[in-house]
Short mmCIF file of C-alpha atoms in Angstrom, two decimals:
data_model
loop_
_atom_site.label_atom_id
_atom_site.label_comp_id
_atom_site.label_asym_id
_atom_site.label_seq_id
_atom_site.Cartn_x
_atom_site.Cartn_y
_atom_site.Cartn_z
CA UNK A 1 0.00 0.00 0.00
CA UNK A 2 0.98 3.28 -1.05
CA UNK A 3 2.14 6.04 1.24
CA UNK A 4 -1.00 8.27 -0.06
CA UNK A 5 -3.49 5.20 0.45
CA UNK A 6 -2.04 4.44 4.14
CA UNK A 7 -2.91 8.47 4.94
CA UNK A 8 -6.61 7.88 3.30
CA UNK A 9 -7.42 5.61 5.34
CA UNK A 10 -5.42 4.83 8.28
CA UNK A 11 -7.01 2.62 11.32
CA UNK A 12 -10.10 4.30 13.28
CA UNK A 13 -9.32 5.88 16.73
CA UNK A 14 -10.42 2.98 19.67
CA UNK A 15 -13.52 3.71 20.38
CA UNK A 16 -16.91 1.95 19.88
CA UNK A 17 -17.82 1.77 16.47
CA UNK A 18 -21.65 1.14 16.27
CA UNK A 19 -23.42 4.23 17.93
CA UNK A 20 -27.34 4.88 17.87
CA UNK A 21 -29.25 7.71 17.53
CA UNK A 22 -32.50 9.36 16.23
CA UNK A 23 -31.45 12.23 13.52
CA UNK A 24 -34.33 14.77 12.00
CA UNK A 25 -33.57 15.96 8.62
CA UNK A 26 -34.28 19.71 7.87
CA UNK A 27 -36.66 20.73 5.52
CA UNK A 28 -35.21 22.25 1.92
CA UNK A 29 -36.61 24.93 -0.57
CA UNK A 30 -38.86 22.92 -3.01
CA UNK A 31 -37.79 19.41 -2.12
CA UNK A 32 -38.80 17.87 1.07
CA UNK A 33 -35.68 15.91 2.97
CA UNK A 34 -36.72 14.27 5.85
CA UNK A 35 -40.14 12.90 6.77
CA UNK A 36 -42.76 12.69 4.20
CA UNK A 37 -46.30 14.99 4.63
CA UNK A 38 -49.32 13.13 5.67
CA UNK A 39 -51.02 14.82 2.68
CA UNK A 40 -48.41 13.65 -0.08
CA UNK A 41 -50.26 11.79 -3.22
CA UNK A 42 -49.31 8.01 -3.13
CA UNK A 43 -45.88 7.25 -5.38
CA UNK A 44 -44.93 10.89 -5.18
CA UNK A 45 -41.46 10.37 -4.43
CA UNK A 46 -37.92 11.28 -5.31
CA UNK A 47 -35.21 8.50 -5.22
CA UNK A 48 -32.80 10.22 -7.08
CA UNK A 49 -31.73 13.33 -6.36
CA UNK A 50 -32.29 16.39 -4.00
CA UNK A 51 -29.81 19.11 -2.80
CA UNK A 52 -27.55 19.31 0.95
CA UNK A 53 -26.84 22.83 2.16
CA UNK A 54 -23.20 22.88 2.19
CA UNK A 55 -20.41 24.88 4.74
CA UNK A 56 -19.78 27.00 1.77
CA UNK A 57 -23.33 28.26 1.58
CA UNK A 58 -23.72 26.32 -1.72
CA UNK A 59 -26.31 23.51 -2.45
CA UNK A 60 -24.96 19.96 -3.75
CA UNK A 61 -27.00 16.97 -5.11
CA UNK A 62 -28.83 14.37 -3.04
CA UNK A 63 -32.14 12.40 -2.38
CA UNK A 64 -35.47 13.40 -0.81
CA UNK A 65 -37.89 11.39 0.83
CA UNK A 66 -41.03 13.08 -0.94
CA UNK A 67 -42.11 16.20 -2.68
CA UNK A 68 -42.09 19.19 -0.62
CA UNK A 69 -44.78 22.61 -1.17
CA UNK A 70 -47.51 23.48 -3.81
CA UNK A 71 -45.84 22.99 -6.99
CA UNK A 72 -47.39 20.75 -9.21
CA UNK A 73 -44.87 18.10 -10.60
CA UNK A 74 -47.61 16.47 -11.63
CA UNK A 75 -46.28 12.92 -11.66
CA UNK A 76 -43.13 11.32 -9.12
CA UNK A 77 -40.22 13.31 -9.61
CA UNK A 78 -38.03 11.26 -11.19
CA UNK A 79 -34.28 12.92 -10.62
CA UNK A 80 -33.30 16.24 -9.38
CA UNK A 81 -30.25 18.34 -10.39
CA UNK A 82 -28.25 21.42 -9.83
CA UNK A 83 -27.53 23.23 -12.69
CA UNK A 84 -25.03 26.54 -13.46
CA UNK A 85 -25.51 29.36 -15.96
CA UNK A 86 -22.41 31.37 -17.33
CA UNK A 87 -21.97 33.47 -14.61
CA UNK A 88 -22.03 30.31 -12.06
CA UNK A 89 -25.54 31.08 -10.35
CA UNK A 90 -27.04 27.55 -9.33
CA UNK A 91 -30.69 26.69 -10.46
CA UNK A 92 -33.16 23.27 -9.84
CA UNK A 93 -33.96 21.31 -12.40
CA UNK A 94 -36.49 18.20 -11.85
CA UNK A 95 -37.53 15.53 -14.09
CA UNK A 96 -40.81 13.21 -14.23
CA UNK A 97 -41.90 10.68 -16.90
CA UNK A 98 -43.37 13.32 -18.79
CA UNK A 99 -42.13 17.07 -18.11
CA UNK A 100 -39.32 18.82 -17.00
CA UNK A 101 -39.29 21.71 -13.95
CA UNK A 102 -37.10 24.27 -13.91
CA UNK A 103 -36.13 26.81 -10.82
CA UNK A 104 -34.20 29.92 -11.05
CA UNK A 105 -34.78 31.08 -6.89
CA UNK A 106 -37.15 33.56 -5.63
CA UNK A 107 -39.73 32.80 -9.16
CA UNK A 108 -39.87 29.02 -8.28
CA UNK A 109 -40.48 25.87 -10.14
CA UNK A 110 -41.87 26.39 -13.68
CA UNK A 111 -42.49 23.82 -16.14
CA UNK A 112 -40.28 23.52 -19.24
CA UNK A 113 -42.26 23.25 -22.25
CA UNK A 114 -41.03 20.59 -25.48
CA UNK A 115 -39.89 21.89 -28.62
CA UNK A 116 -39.36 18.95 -30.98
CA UNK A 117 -35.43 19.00 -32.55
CA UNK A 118 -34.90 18.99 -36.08
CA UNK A 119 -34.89 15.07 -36.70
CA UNK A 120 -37.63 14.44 -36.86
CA UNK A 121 -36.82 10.19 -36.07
CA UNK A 122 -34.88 11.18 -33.12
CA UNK A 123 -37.79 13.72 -32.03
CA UNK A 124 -40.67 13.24 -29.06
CA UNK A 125 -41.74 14.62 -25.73
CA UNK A 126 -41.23 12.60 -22.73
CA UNK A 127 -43.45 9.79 -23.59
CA UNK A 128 -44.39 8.18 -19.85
CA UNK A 129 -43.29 4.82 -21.10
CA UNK A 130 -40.22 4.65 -18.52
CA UNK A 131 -39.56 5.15 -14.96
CA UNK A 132 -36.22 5.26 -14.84
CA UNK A 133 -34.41 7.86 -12.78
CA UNK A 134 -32.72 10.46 -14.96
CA UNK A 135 -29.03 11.38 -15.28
CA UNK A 136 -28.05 14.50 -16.44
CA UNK A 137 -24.72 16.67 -16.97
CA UNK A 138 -23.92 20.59 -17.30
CA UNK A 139 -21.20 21.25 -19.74
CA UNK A 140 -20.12 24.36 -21.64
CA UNK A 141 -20.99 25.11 -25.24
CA UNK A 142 -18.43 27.74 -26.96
CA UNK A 143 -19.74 27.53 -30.38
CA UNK A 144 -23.23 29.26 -28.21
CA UNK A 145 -21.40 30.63 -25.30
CA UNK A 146 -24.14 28.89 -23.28
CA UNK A 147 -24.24 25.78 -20.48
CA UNK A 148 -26.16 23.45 -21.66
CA UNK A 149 -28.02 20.63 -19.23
CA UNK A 150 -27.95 16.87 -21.13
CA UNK A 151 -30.21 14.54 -19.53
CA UNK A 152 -31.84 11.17 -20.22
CA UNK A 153 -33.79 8.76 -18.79
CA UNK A 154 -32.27 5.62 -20.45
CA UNK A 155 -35.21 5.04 -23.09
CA UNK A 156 -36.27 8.53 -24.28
CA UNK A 157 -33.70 10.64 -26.41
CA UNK A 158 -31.88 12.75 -25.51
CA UNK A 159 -33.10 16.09 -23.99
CA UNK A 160 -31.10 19.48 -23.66
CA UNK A 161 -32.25 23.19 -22.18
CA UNK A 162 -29.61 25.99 -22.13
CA UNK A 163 -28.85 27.11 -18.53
CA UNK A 164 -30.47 30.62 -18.37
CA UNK A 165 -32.83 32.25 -16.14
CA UNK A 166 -34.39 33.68 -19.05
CA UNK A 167 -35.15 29.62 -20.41
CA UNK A 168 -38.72 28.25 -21.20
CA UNK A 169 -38.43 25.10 -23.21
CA UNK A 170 -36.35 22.12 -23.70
CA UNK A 171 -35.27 20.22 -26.93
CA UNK A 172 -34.30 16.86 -28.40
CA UNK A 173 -30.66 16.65 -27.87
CA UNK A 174 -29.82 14.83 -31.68
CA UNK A 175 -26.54 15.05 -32.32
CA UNK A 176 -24.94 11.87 -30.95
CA UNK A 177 -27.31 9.85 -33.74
CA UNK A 178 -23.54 10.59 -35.45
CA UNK A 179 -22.49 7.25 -34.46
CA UNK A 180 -24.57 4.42 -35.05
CA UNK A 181 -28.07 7.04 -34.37
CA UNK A 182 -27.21 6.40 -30.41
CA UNK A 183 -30.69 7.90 -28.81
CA UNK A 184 -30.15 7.26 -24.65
CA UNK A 185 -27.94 6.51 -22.72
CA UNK A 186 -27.54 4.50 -19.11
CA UNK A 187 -24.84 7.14 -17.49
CA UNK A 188 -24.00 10.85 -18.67
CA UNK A 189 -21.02 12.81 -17.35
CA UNK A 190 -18.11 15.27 -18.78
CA UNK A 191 -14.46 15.56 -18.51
CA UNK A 192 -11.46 16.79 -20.47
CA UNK A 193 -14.69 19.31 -22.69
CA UNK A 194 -16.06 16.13 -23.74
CA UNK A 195 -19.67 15.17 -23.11
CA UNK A 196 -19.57 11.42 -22.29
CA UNK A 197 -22.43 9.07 -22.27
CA UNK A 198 -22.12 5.00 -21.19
CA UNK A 199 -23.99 2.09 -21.98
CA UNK A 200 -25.72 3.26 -24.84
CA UNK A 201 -29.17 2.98 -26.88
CA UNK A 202 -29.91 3.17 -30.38
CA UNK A 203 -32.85 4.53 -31.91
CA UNK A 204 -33.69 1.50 -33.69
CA UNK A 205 -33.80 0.10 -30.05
CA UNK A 206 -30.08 -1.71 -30.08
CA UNK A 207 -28.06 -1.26 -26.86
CA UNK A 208 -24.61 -1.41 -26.43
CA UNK A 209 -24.20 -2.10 -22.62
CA UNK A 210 -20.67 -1.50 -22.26
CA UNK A 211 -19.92 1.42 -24.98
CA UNK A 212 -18.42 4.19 -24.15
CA UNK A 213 -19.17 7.50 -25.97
CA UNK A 214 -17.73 11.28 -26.05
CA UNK A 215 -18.43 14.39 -28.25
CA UNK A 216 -15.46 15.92 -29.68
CA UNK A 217 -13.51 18.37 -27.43
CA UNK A 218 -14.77 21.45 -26.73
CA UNK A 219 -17.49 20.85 -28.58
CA UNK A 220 -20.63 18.56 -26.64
CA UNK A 221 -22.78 18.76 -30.09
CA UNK A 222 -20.42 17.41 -32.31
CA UNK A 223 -20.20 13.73 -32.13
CA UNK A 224 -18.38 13.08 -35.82
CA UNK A 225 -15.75 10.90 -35.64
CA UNK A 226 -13.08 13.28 -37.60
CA UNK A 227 -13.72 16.49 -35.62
CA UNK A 228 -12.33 13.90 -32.30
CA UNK A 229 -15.84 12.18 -31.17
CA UNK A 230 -15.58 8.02 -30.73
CA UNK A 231 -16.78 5.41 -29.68
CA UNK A 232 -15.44 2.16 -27.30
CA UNK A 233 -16.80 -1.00 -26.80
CA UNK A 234 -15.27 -2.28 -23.69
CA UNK A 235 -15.29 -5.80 -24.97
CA UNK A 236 -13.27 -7.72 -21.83
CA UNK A 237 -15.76 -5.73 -19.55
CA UNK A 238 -17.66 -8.08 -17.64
CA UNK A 239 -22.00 -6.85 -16.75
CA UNK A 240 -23.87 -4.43 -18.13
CA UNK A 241 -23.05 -0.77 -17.81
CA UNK A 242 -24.99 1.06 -14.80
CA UNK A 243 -23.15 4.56 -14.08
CA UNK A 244 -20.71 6.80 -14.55
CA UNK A 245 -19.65 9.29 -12.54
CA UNK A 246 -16.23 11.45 -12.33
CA UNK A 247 -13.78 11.45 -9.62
CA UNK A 248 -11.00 13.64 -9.77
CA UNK A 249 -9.46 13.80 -13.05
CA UNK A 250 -11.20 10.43 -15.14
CA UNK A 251 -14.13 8.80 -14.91
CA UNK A 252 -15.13 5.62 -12.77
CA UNK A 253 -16.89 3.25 -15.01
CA UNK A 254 -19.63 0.86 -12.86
CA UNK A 255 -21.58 -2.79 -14.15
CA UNK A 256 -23.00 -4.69 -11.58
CA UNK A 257 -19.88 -7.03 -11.38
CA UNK A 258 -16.98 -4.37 -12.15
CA UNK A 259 -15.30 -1.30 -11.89
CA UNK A 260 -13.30 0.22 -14.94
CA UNK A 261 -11.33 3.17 -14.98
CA UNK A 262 -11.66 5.98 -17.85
CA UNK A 263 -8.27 8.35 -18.02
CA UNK A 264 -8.44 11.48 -20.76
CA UNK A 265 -5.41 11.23 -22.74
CA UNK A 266 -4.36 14.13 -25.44
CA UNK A 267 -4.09 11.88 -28.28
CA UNK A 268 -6.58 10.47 -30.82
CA UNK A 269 -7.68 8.02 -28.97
CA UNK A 270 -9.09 10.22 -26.12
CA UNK A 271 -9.35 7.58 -23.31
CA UNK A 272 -7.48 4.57 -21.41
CA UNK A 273 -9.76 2.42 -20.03
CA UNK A 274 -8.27 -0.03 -17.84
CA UNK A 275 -10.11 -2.20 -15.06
CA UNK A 276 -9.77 -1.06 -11.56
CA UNK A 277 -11.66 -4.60 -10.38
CA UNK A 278 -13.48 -7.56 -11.12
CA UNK A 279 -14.54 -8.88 -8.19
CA UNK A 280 -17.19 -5.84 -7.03
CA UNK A 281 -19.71 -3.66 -9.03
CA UNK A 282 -23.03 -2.27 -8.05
CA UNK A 283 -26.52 -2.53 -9.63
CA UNK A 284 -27.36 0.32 -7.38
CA UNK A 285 -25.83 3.24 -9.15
CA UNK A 286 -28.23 5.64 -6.52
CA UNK A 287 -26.02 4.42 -3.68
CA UNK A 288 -23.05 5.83 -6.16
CA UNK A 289 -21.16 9.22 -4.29
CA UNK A 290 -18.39 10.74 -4.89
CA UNK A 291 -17.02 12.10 -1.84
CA UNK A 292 -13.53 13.94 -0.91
CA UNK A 293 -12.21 10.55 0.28
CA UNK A 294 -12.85 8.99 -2.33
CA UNK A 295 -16.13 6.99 -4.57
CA UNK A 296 -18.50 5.37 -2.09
CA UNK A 297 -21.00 2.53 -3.02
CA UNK A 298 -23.06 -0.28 -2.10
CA UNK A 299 -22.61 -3.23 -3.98
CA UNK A 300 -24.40 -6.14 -4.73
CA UNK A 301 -23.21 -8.15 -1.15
CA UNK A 302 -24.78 -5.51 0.52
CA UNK A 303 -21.06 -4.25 1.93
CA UNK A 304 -20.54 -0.71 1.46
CA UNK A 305 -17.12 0.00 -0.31
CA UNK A 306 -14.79 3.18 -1.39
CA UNK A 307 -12.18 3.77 -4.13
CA UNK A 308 -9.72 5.87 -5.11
CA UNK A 309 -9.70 4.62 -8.68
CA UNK A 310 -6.91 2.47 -7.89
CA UNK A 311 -7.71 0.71 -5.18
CA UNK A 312 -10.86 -0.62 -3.12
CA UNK A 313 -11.85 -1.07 0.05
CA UNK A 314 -14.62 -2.19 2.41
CA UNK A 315 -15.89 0.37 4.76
CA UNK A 316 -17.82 -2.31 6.93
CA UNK A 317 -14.97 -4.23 8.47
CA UNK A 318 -12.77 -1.87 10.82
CA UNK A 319 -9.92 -0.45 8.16
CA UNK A 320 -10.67 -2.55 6.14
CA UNK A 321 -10.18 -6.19 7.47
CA UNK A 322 -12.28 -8.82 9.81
CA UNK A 323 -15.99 -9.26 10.08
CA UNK A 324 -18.26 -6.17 8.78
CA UNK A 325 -19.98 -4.22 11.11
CA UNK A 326 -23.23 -3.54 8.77
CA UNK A 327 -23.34 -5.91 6.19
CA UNK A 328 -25.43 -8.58 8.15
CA UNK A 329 -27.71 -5.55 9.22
CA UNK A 330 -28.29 -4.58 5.43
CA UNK A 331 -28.96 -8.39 4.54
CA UNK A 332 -31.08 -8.59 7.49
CA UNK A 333 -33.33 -5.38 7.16
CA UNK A 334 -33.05 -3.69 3.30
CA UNK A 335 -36.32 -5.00 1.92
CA UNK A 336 -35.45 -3.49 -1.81
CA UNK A 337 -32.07 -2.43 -2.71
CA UNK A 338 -32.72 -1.06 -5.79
CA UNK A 339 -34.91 1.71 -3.76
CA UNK A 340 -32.14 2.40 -2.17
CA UNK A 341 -29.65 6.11 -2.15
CA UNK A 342 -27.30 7.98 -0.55
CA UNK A 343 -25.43 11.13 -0.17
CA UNK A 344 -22.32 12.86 0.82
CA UNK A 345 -23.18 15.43 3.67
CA UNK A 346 -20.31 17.86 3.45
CA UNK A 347 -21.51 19.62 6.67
CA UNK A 348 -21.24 16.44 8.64
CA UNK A 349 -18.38 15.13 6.59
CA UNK A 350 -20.30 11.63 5.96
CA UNK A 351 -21.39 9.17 3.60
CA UNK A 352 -25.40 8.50 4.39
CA UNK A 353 -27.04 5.16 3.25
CA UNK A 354 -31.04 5.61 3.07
CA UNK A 355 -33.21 2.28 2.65
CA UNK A 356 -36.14 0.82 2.79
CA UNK A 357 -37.03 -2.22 5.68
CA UNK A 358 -40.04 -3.94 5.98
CA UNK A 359 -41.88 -1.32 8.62
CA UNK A 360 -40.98 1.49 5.72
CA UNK A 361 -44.58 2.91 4.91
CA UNK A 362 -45.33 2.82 0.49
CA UNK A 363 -41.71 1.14 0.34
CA UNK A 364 -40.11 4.61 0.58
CA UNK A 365 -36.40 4.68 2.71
CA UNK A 366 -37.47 5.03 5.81
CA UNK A 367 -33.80 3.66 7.72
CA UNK A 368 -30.21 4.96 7.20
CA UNK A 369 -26.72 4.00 8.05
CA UNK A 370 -24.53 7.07 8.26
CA UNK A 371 -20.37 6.80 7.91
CA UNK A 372 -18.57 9.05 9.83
CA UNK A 373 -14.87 9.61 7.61
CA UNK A 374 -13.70 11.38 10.26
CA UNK A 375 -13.66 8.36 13.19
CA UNK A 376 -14.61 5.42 10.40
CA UNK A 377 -17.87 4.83 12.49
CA UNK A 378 -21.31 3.59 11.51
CA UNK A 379 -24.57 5.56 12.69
CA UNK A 380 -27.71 3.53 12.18
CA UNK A 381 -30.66 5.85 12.09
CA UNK A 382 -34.72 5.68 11.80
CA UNK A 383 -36.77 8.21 10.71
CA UNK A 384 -40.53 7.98 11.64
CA UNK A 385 -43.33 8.13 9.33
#
């Protein structure tokens, strides 16, 4: 082991690990994050993503139990996102199976209304047929000096707003039908000015589970292959692709059985992939966080795990090694691990686990297993309904 990974996670202080306590989540602008109203239509639920106050006075990503206030969403809520305009003022945007919200502060949510893209094979609203959560990415447009927010929902294709207060409508985002008329995709994120999408979906309905995609650099709506877009089938990758998300400077690659490593490179080829591990993956990408210590998960032997993109390591077991001090509570009491999220509270400086058990009223997360980085402790928690 490295000198750098011994100093990320060196041995917990001696004290008792396992500590119990009862923790009441505040209540945020426009999302609710703790307990769910009594008068909340059945199903109306976001397991995706919400927003943490941070010590900075920013807002970062993260789940919510329910809907919170009068605004009509009009169906579940179906991922949640912070988005940036030019001059780096955050606004909301929230997804359902069939519209998008937007929120710009004090004016509040207002609904994004469809304008169909020029193509016209590759055009639709959000049709209702999938309940997917959505991923989405922010990433700079110099050609139209805007932002522009990519998101998808893994069956419809691909939708795109530009980040402005001033914006009233969203648009079929067509471009990436470049290469082989790719439609969806599983995971969406950017690096090195490239907008890259994995595991992706044809418009003629053929999916390529472990391709990798990018747009040429600098440029997120060109995907031809001689301005410097490609394409990668990750042929010795084991699974089906289930996220992406970025951790430092490359991507982390996830399939339910492994972990692969995407590095930007300044030649044509634009990536290295190389495998970080075979033996772990998760099928829970919502338990996915990328933290300051490092990429946080829970995978598929319901053992929660970090890595650097190097290594990996199990967070149950005290650094590291002997018996796990939650897994046999997460086999014993998750009910449905694919409901299941988490967070990084930067506040508390901790990984949170929310999940649901079999006392969880409507199957929403109703328990939680907080990490503590700073002692390597586990916090179970319970949140009444």
């Amino acid at each position: 082991m490295s000198p750098t990974q011994k100093a990320r996670f060196l041995p917990p202080p001696a004290r008792m690990a396992l500590h119990q306590r009862e923790v009441k989540l505040p209540v945020q602008t426009g999302l609710h994050a703790g307990i769910a109203p009594s008068s909340m239509p059945p199903g109306f639920s976001p397991d995706l993503r919400n927003w943490t106050p941070r010590v900075d006075g920013f807002m970062t990503p993260r789940s919510g139990l329910s809907q919170y206030g009068s605004y009509n969403f009009r169906e579940p809520v179906l991922g949640a996102f912070q988005v940036y305009d030019l001059t780096g003022s955050a606004m909301g945007l929230a997804t359902s199976a069939t519209s998008a919200s937007f929120i710009t502060g004090a004016a509040g949510w207002s609904a994004l209304s469809y304008i169909a893209g020029s193509q016209a094979w590759h055009a639709g609203n959000l049709s209702g047929l999938s309940t997917d959560y959505f991923k989405a990415e922010v990433v700079f447009d110099a050609s139209l000096n805007k932002m522009l927010a990519v998101f998808s929902n893994n069956t419809d294709s691909f939708k795109f707003f530009a980040v402005e207060a001033s914006s009233t409508s969203f648009s079929d985002f067509t471009w990436p039908s470049s290469i082989d008329s790719t439609d969806a995709a599983k995971g969406i994120a950017s690096i090195n000015d490239r907008l890259f999408f994995f595991n992706t979906l044809s418009s003629t309905g053929t999916r390529y589970p472990t391709r990798a995609m990018w747009s040429a650099r600098g440029a997120p709506r060109n995907f031809l292959i001689a301005s410097g877009a490609g394409a990668e089938d990750l042929m010795d990758m084991r699974g089906e692709g289930t996220g992406v998300v970025r951790y430092r400077d490359f991507l982390l690659l996830f399939t339910e059985l492994e972990i692969w490593r995407a590095t930007p490179t300044f030649d044509d080829y634009a990536f290295r992939f190389d495998r970080v591990i075979d033996a772990t993956g998760t099928r829970w990408v919502n338990t996915i966080v990328t933290t300051p210590h490092g990429v946080v998960w829970l995978d598929h032997d319901h053992e929660v795990y970090i890595t650097d993109g190097y290594s990996v390591k199990a967070l149950g077991p005290i650094d590291g090694q002997g018996p796990s001090r939650i897994q046999r509570k997460l086999q014993d009491e998750i009910l449905s691990s694919s409901r299941a999220w988490a967070l990084y509270n930067h506040t508390r400086n901790r990984y949170e686990l929310y999940y649901t058990a079999s006392d969880s009223p409507g199957g929403y997360p109703s328990r939680a297993l907080f990490y503590d980085f700073a002692d390597q402790t586990w916090w179970p928690q319970r949140f009444p309904f």
